[in-house]
PDB file of C-alpha atoms in Angstrom:
ATOM      1  CA  MET X   1     -10.539 -45.989  47.898  1.00 55.00           C
ATOM      2  CA  ALA X   2      -8.086 -49.092  46.660  1.00 68.00           C
ATOM      3  CA  ASN X   3      -8.468 -50.121  43.047  1.00 90.00           C
ATOM      4  CA  TYR X   4      -8.842 -54.000  42.919  1.00 95.00           C
ATOM      5  CA  ARG X   5     -10.612 -56.308  45.258  1.00 96.00           C
ATOM      6  CA  ILE X   6      -8.553 -59.530  45.268  1.00 96.00           C
ATOM      7  CA  LEU X   7      -9.058 -62.690  46.739  1.00 98.00           C
ATOM      8  CA  LEU X   8      -6.745 -64.695  48.949  1.00 97.00           C
ATOM      9  CA  ILE X   9      -7.569 -68.033  49.707  1.00 97.00           C
ATOM     10  CA  ASP X  10      -5.617 -70.398  52.532  1.00 95.00           C
ATOM     11  CA  GLU X  11      -6.234 -72.197  54.812  1.00 95.00           C
ATOM     12  CA  GLU X  12      -3.720 -70.600  57.338  1.00 93.00           C
ATOM     13  CA  LYS X  13      -4.493 -67.730  58.890  1.00 95.00           C
ATOM     14  CA  ASP X  14      -0.125 -67.052  58.655  1.00 92.00           C
ATOM     15  CA  THR X  15      -0.632 -66.921  54.626  1.00 90.00           C
ATOM     16  CA  PHE X  16      -2.748 -64.064  55.393  1.00 94.00           C
ATOM     17  CA  ASP X  17      -0.561 -62.315  57.521  1.00 92.00           C
ATOM     18  CA  ASP X  18       2.733 -63.764  55.314  1.00 89.00           C
ATOM     19  CA  PHE X  19       1.129 -61.742  51.824  1.00 90.00           C
ATOM     20  CA  LYS X  20      -0.123 -58.568  53.941  1.00 91.00           C
ATOM     21  CA  ASP X  21       3.494 -58.258  54.650  1.00 88.00           C
ATOM     22  CA  TYR X  22       4.550 -59.070  51.009  1.00 86.00           C
ATOM     23  CA  LEU X  23       1.603 -55.996  49.950  1.00 88.00           C
ATOM     24  CA  ASP X  24       3.866 -53.961  51.765  1.00 87.00           C
ATOM     25  CA  ILE X  25       6.487 -53.449  49.680  1.00 82.00           C
ATOM     26  CA  SER X  26       5.453 -53.862  47.142  1.00 81.00           C
ATOM     27  CA  SER X  27       4.991 -50.363  44.212  1.00 81.00           C
ATOM     28  CA  THR X  28       0.824 -51.210  43.979  1.00 84.00           C
ATOM     29  CA  LYS X  29      -0.286 -51.753  47.605  1.00 84.00           C
ATOM     30  CA  ASP X  30      -2.128 -48.155  47.805  1.00 89.00           C
ATOM     31  CA  SER X  31      -3.591 -50.038  45.363  1.00 92.00           C
ATOM     32  CA  ILE X  32      -5.239 -53.464  46.538  1.00 94.00           C
ATOM     33  CA  GLU X  33      -7.309 -54.643  48.837  1.00 95.00           C
ATOM     34  CA  VAL X  34      -7.269 -57.670  50.319  1.00 96.00           C
ATOM     35  CA  ILE X  35     -10.186 -59.654  51.521  1.00 97.00           C
ATOM     36  CA  GLU X  36      -8.537 -62.807  53.134  1.00 97.00           C
ATOM     37  CA  MET X  37     -11.148 -66.725  53.646  1.00 98.00           C
ATOM     38  CA  PHE X  38     -10.822 -69.475  54.693  1.00 98.00           C
ATOM     39  CA  PRO X  39     -11.968 -73.285  52.097  1.00 98.00           C
ATOM     40  CA  LEU X  40     -15.482 -73.647  52.996  1.00 97.00           C
ATOM     41  CA  GLU X  41     -16.217 -77.479  52.934  1.00 96.00           C
ATOM     42  CA  GLU X  42     -18.501 -77.149  50.094  1.00 97.00           C
ATOM     43  CA  LEU X  43     -17.046 -76.214  46.666  1.00 97.00           C
ATOM     44  CA  SER X  44     -19.946 -74.902  45.450  1.00 96.00           C
ATOM     45  CA  GLU X  45     -20.995 -73.257  48.815  1.00 97.00           C
ATOM     46  CA  MET X  46     -17.357 -71.669  48.004  1.00 98.00           C
ATOM     47  CA  ILE X  47     -17.709 -70.630  44.563  1.00 96.00           C
ATOM     48  CA  GLU X  48     -22.026 -68.430  45.502  1.00 95.00           C
ATOM     49  CA  VAL X  49     -20.009 -66.977  48.082  1.00 96.00           C
ATOM     50  CA  ILE X  50     -17.363 -65.674  45.243  1.00 96.00           C
ATOM     51  CA  PHE X  51     -19.904 -64.728  43.110  1.00 93.00           C
ATOM     52  CA  LYS X  52     -21.325 -61.977  46.667  1.00 93.00           C
ATOM     53  CA  ILE X  53     -17.636 -60.904  46.745  1.00 94.00           C
ATOM     54  CA  ASN X  54     -17.587 -59.560  44.152  1.00 93.00           C
ATOM     55  CA  PRO X  55     -13.442 -59.482  43.641  1.00 95.00           C
ATOM     56  CA  ASP X  56     -11.705 -58.098  40.547  1.00 95.00           C
ATOM     57  CA  ALA X  57      -9.834 -61.231  41.326  1.00 96.00           C
ATOM     58  CA  ILE X  58      -8.556 -64.890  43.029  1.00 96.00           C
ATOM     59  CA  ILE X  59      -5.666 -65.773  44.313  1.00 95.00           C
ATOM     60  CA  THR X  60      -5.243 -69.299  46.533  1.00 94.00           C
ATOM     61  CA  ASP X  61      -3.558 -72.026  47.549  1.00 91.00           C
ATOM     62  CA  PHE X  62      -3.218 -74.960  45.791  1.00 89.00           C
ATOM     63  CA  ARG X  63      -3.170 -77.136  48.728  1.00 89.00           C
ATOM     64  CA  LEU X  64      -6.130 -76.444  50.674  1.00 94.00           C
ATOM     65  CA  ASN X  65      -6.318 -78.743  53.540  1.00 91.00           C
ATOM     66  CA  GLU X  66      -2.825 -79.555  54.524  1.00 86.00           C
ATOM     67  CA  MET X  67      -3.149 -77.316  57.715  1.00 86.00           C
ATOM     68  CA  LYS X  68      -5.994 -77.955  60.112  1.00 84.00           C
ATOM     69  CA  THR X  69      -4.430 -74.764  62.431  1.00 90.00           C
ATOM     70  CA  ASP X  70      -7.097 -72.103  62.366  1.00 94.00           C
ATOM     71  CA  ILE X  71      -9.965 -75.028  60.415  1.00 95.00           C
ATOM     72  CA  ASP X  72     -11.267 -77.876  61.724  1.00 93.00           C
ATOM     73  CA  TYR X  73     -13.205 -79.846  59.274  1.00 95.00           C
ATOM     74  CA  ASN X  74     -12.337 -81.289  55.344  1.00 96.00           C
ATOM     75  CA  VAL X  75     -12.238 -79.227  52.471  1.00 97.00           C
ATOM     76  CA  PRO X  76     -12.030 -81.880  49.251  1.00 96.00           C
ATOM     77  CA  TYR X  77     -10.985 -79.815  46.702  1.00 96.00           C
ATOM     78  CA  ASP X  78      -7.650 -78.079  46.005  1.00 93.00           C
ATOM     79  CA  GLY X  79      -6.222 -74.730  44.235  1.00 92.00           C
ATOM     80  CA  VAL X  80      -6.934 -75.803  41.086  1.00 90.00           C
ATOM     81  CA  GLU X  81     -10.369 -77.352  41.507  1.00 93.00           C
ATOM     82  CA  LEU X  82     -11.260 -74.555  43.159  1.00 96.00           C
ATOM     83  CA  VAL X  83     -10.148 -72.411  40.096  1.00 93.00           C
ATOM     84  CA  GLU X  84     -11.400 -74.480  37.302  1.00 91.00           C
ATOM     85  CA  GLU X  85     -14.823 -75.183  39.132  1.00 94.00           C
ATOM     86  CA  PHE X  86     -15.458 -71.294  38.586  1.00 94.00           C
ATOM     87  CA  LEU X  87     -13.919 -70.535  35.564  1.00 91.00           C
ATOM     88  CA  LYS X  88     -17.226 -72.410  34.564  1.00 90.00           C
ATOM     89  CA  TYR X  89     -19.215 -68.948  35.589  1.00 90.00           C
ATOM     90  CA  ARG X  90     -16.947 -66.745  34.514  1.00 91.00           C
ATOM     91  CA  HIS X  91     -14.362 -67.011  31.335  1.00 87.00           C
ATOM     92  CA  SER X  92     -10.897 -66.069  31.179  1.00 89.00           C
ATOM     93  CA  PHE X  93     -11.404 -64.061  35.479  1.00 93.00           C
ATOM     94  CA  PRO X  94      -8.151 -64.181  36.595  1.00 94.00           C
ATOM     95  CA  CYS X  95      -7.310 -66.130  38.877  1.00 93.00           C
ATOM     96  CA  PHE X  96      -4.323 -67.684  40.273  1.00 91.00           C
ATOM     97  CA  VAL X  97      -2.485 -71.163  41.964  1.00 90.00           C
ATOM     98  CA  LEU X  98      -0.050 -70.164  44.915  1.00 86.00           C
ATOM     99  CA  THR X  99       2.002 -73.142  45.197  1.00 80.00           C
ATOM    100  CA  ALA X 100       5.020 -74.454  47.798  1.00 73.00           C
ATOM    101  CA  PHE X 101       4.515 -78.245  45.242  1.00 61.00           C
ATOM    102  CA  ASP X 102       4.456 -76.602  41.814  1.00 54.00           C
ATOM    103  CA  ASP X 103       5.659 -79.700  40.151  1.00 53.00           C
ATOM    104  CA  LEU X 104       2.040 -81.645  41.279  1.00 57.00           C
ATOM    105  CA  ALA X 105       0.229 -77.871  40.814  1.00 50.00           C
ATOM    106  CA  VAL X 106       1.122 -77.837  37.322  1.00 49.00           C
ATOM    107  CA  SER X 107       0.471 -80.798  36.271  1.00 55.00           C
ATOM    108  CA  ALA X 108      -3.311 -80.568  37.817  1.00 54.00           C
ATOM    109  CA  SER X 109      -3.584 -76.957  36.102  1.00 52.00           C
ATOM    110  CA  GLU X 110      -4.822 -77.081  32.704  1.00 55.00           C
ATOM    111  CA  ASP X 111      -3.138 -73.652  32.726  1.00 53.00           C
ATOM    112  CA  VAL X 112       0.302 -73.679  33.754  1.00 43.00           C
ATOM    113  CA  ASN X 113       0.564 -69.898  33.928  1.00 50.00           C
ATOM    114  CA  LYS X 114      -1.908 -69.340  35.982  1.00 67.00           C
ATOM    115  CA  VAL X 115       0.649 -71.950  39.288  1.00 68.00           C
ATOM    116  CA  TYR X 116       2.227 -69.556  40.925  1.00 65.00           C
ATOM    117  CA  ILE X 117       5.400 -70.317  43.633  1.00 62.00           C
ATOM    118  CA  LYS X 118       4.173 -69.695  47.561  1.00 65.00           C
ATOM    119  CA  ASN X 119       7.326 -69.431  47.837  1.00 66.00           C
ATOM    120  CA  ILE X 120       8.057 -65.102  46.975  1.00 63.00           C
ATOM    121  CA  LEU X 121       5.531 -64.771  50.266  1.00 63.00           C
ATOM    122  CA  HIS X 122       8.957 -65.938  52.057  1.00 56.00           C
ATOM    123  CA  ASN X 123      12.006 -64.243  51.443  1.00 55.00           C
ATOM    124  CA  ASN X 124      13.936 -61.275  51.929  1.00 49.00           C
ATOM    125  CA  LYS X 125      13.201 -57.903  51.493  1.00 51.00           C
ATOM    126  CA  GLU X 126      15.268 -57.556  48.641  1.00 45.00           C
ATOM    127  CA  GLU X 127      14.675 -60.855  47.028  1.00 43.00           C
ATOM    128  CA  SER X 128      10.440 -59.900  47.612  1.00 47.00           C
ATOM    129  CA  LYS X 129      10.898 -55.483  46.100  1.00 48.00           C
ATOM    130  CA  ALA X 130      11.760 -58.058  42.239  1.00 45.00           C
ATOM    131  CA  LYS X 131       9.511 -60.660  42.728  1.00 49.00           C
ATOM    132  CA  ALA X 132       6.664 -58.668  43.616  1.00 49.00           C
ATOM    133  CA  LYS X 133       5.998 -58.078  39.293  1.00 75.00           C
ATOM    134  CA  PHE X 134       3.095 -60.806  40.155  1.00 81.00           C
ATOM    135  CA  LEU X 135       1.648 -58.438  41.525  1.00 87.00           C
ATOM    136  CA  ASP X 136       1.459 -56.363  38.757  1.00 85.00           C
ATOM    137  CA  ARG X 137       0.824 -59.656  35.748  1.00 85.00           C
ATOM    138  CA  VAL X 138      -2.599 -59.770  38.428  1.00 90.00           C
ATOM    139  CA  ILE X 139      -3.931 -55.968  38.142  1.00 92.00           C
ATOM    140  CA  ASN X 140      -1.967 -56.017  34.521  1.00 90.00           C
ATOM    141  CA  GLN X 141      -5.067 -58.976  34.095  1.00 92.00           C
ATOM    142  CA  ILE X 142      -7.025 -57.584  36.140  1.00 94.00           C
ATOM    143  CA  GLU X 143      -7.739 -54.586  34.072  1.00 94.00           C
ATOM    144  CA  HIS X 144      -7.508 -56.137  30.177  1.00 94.00           C
ATOM    145  CA  TYR X 145     -10.057 -58.280  31.362  1.00 93.00           C
ATOM    146  CA  GLN X 146     -12.684 -56.618  32.728  1.00 93.00           C
ATOM    147  CA  THR X 147     -11.272 -53.765  29.423  1.00 94.00           C
ATOM    148  CA  LYS X 148     -11.765 -56.784  26.812  1.00 93.00           C
ATOM    149  CA  ILE X 149     -15.613 -56.442  28.657  1.00 92.00           C
ATOM    150  CA  LYS X 150     -15.952 -53.368  28.338  1.00 92.00           C
ATOM    151  CA  ASN X 151     -14.655 -53.049  24.232  1.00 95.00           C
ATOM    152  CA  ALA X 152     -17.164 -55.934  23.687  1.00 92.00           C
ATOM    153  CA  GLU X 153     -19.881 -54.213  24.819  1.00 90.00           C
ATOM    154  CA  SER X 154     -18.494 -50.686  23.211  1.00 93.00           C
ATOM    155  CA  GLU X 155     -18.542 -52.860  19.722  1.00 94.00           C
ATOM    156  CA  LEU X 156     -21.430 -55.374  20.339  1.00 89.00           C
ATOM    157  CA  LEU X 157     -24.073 -51.819  21.315  1.00 89.00           C
ATOM    158  CA  GLU X 158     -22.261 -50.293  17.417  1.00 93.00           C
ATOM    159  CA  LEU X 159     -22.902 -53.405  15.552  1.00 90.00           C
ATOM    160  CA  ILE X 160     -26.966 -53.988  16.856  1.00 87.00           C
ATOM    161  CA  LYS X 161     -27.415 -50.236  15.509  1.00 90.00           C
ATOM    162  CA  LEU X 162     -26.027 -51.115  12.899  1.00 91.00           C
ATOM    163  CA  ARG X 163     -28.462 -54.028  12.148  1.00 85.00           C
ATOM    164  CA  GLU X 164     -31.824 -51.801  13.781  1.00 85.00           C
ATOM    165  CA  SER X 165     -30.743 -49.266  10.561  1.00 90.00           C
ATOM    166  CA  GLY X 166     -30.750 -52.409   7.939  1.00 87.00           C
ATOM    167  CA  LYS X 167     -27.090 -52.254   7.309  1.00 90.00           C
ATOM    168  CA  ALA X 168     -25.812 -55.040   8.906  1.00 86.00           C
ATOM    169  CA  SER X 169     -23.291 -57.480   6.702  1.00 89.00           C
ATOM    170  CA  ILE X 170     -24.116 -61.035   7.357  1.00 87.00           C
ATOM    171  CA  SER X 171     -20.215 -60.409   8.972  1.00 91.00           C
ATOM    172  CA  ASP X 172     -21.587 -57.830  11.435  1.00 90.00           C
ATOM    173  CA  GLU X 173     -24.522 -60.589  11.889  1.00 85.00           C
ATOM    174  CA  ASN X 174     -21.854 -63.137  13.084  1.00 87.00           C
ATOM    175  CA  ARG X 175     -18.924 -60.444  14.743  1.00 91.00           C
ATOM    176  CA  ILE X 176     -22.534 -60.330  16.900  1.00 87.00           C
ATOM    177  CA  ILE X 177     -22.891 -63.595  17.090  1.00 86.00           C
ATOM    178  CA  GLU X 178     -19.400 -63.528  18.217  1.00 89.00           C
ATOM    179  CA  LEU X 179     -19.704 -60.743  20.234  1.00 89.00           C
ATOM    180  CA  ASP X 180     -22.614 -62.107  22.412  1.00 85.00           C
ATOM    181  CA  SER X 181     -21.272 -65.788  22.746  1.00 85.00           C
ATOM    182  CA  PHE X 182     -18.138 -63.819  24.939  1.00 88.00           C
ATOM    183  CA  LEU X 183     -20.456 -61.827  26.583  1.00 87.00           C
ATOM    184  CA  GLU X 184     -22.858 -64.621  27.194  1.00 83.00           C
ATOM    185  CA  ASN X 185     -19.533 -66.496  28.768  1.00 84.00           C
ATOM    186  CA  VAL X 186     -18.804 -64.032  31.447  1.00 84.00           C
ATOM    187  CA  ILE X 187     -21.976 -63.407  32.806  1.00 77.00           C
ATOM    188  CA  ASP X 188     -23.238 -67.286  33.069  1.00 68.00           C
ATOM    189  CA  ARG X 189     -20.799 -69.708  31.038  1.00 60.00           C
ATOM    190  CA  LYS X 190     -22.903 -72.531  32.116  1.00 56.00           C
ATOM    191  CA  SER X 191     -26.116 -70.747  30.449  1.00 49.00           C
ATOM    192  CA  SER X 192     -25.110 -69.260  27.293  1.00 52.00           C
ATOM    193  CA  ILE X 193     -25.897 -71.322  23.770  1.00 50.00           C
ATOM    194  CA  PRO X 194     -23.817 -72.862  22.109  1.00 53.00           C
ATOM    195  CA  PRO X 195     -22.401 -70.634  18.899  1.00 57.00           C
ATOM    196  CA  GLU X 196     -23.752 -73.438  16.570  1.00 50.00           C
ATOM    197  CA  TYR X 197     -26.912 -72.997  17.522  1.00 45.00           C
ATOM    198  CA  LYS X 198     -28.262 -69.310  17.085  1.00 54.00           C
ATOM    199  CA  LYS X 199     -27.332 -68.530  14.162  1.00 52.00           C
ATOM    200  CA  LEU X 200     -28.841 -65.108  14.111  1.00 53.00           C
ATOM    201  CA  SER X 201     -29.141 -63.515  17.946  1.00 53.00           C
ATOM    202  CA  ASN X 202     -32.729 -63.153  19.142  1.00 58.00           C
ATOM    203  CA  ASP X 203     -32.707 -58.042  19.739  1.00 62.00           C
ATOM    204  CA  ASP X 204     -34.700 -59.603  22.755  1.00 61.00           C
ATOM    205  CA  ARG X 205     -31.629 -61.752  24.029  1.00 62.00           C
ATOM    206  CA  LEU X 206     -28.559 -59.336  23.044  1.00 67.00           C
ATOM    207  CA  SER X 207     -30.810 -56.399  25.705  1.00 72.00           C
ATOM    208  CA  GLU X 208     -30.854 -58.933  28.137  1.00 70.00           C
ATOM    209  CA  LEU X 209     -27.810 -59.927  28.205  1.00 69.00           C
ATOM    210  CA  LEU X 210     -26.740 -56.122  27.671  1.00 72.00           C
ATOM    211  CA  LYS X 211     -27.752 -55.423  30.401  1.00 76.00           C
ATOM    212  CA  LYS X 212     -26.504 -57.936  32.789  1.00 74.00           C
ATOM    213  CA  VAL X 213     -22.614 -57.272  31.256  1.00 75.00           C
ATOM    214  CA  ASP X 214     -23.966 -53.101  32.457  1.00 75.00           C
ATOM    215  CA  THR X 215     -25.112 -54.205  35.430  1.00 76.00           C
ATOM    216  CA  LEU X 216     -21.393 -56.466  35.994  1.00 71.00           C
ATOM    217  CA  LEU X 217     -19.675 -53.630  34.636  1.00 71.00           C
ATOM    218  CA  LYS X 218     -20.800 -51.000  37.622  1.00 72.00           C
ATOM    219  CA  LYS X 219     -20.349 -53.589  40.755  1.00 68.00           C
ATOM    220  CA  VAL X 220     -16.481 -53.227  39.295  1.00 65.00           C
ATOM    221  CA  ASP X 221     -16.935 -49.027  38.832  1.00 69.00           C
ATOM    222  CA  ASN X 222     -17.969 -49.153  41.930  1.00 68.00           C
ATOM    223  CA  GLY X 223     -15.881 -51.926  43.694  1.00 62.00           C
ATOM    224  CA  GLU X 224     -18.675 -53.598  45.081  1.00 64.00           C
TER     225      GLU X 224
END
């Protein structure tokens, strides 16, 4: 069973085939499951479907409306817009944009580190082996993201125990708020409460948040 589920989004089936060939020469091929998806007509619907798929990372083409060989509808957003919209709901989620138009994609993206040149999929095998480190970066970001969530949850649980014992300091309370905010942004950034309005975190809300984090981590561990 693959350890990492990567959602690959493109408007061309040829790109899916190219990525499979690219993955086949990678040392990480046995640990990666690639889920292929054409972009949908509506960005909001696209985001909902991604949530249902629950991937560990997203790799998307930059120009999602350029070729009409495999789709017959208009896609009114590009890969950068898709990623930035998704990150409104999942802060720091591992997302990558592949493009043959790097200058345009970089200027459109708030984070140039998310943009990679698409010709890594088309080079010969020897060149691709060297560039296959792109997949290592993807896996590293997945592991870093998941570890941050798990560590934040563990630290928050310990601080809640400290508070319940009556030994939490003001510094501890502030750290609870910081961790609370981070986990809220991971679970649902759109509905998170700004830290300046929290002052002291509410125990019931923290308990509900931790339940949501546990659910998310179980889905990650089970590969759902």
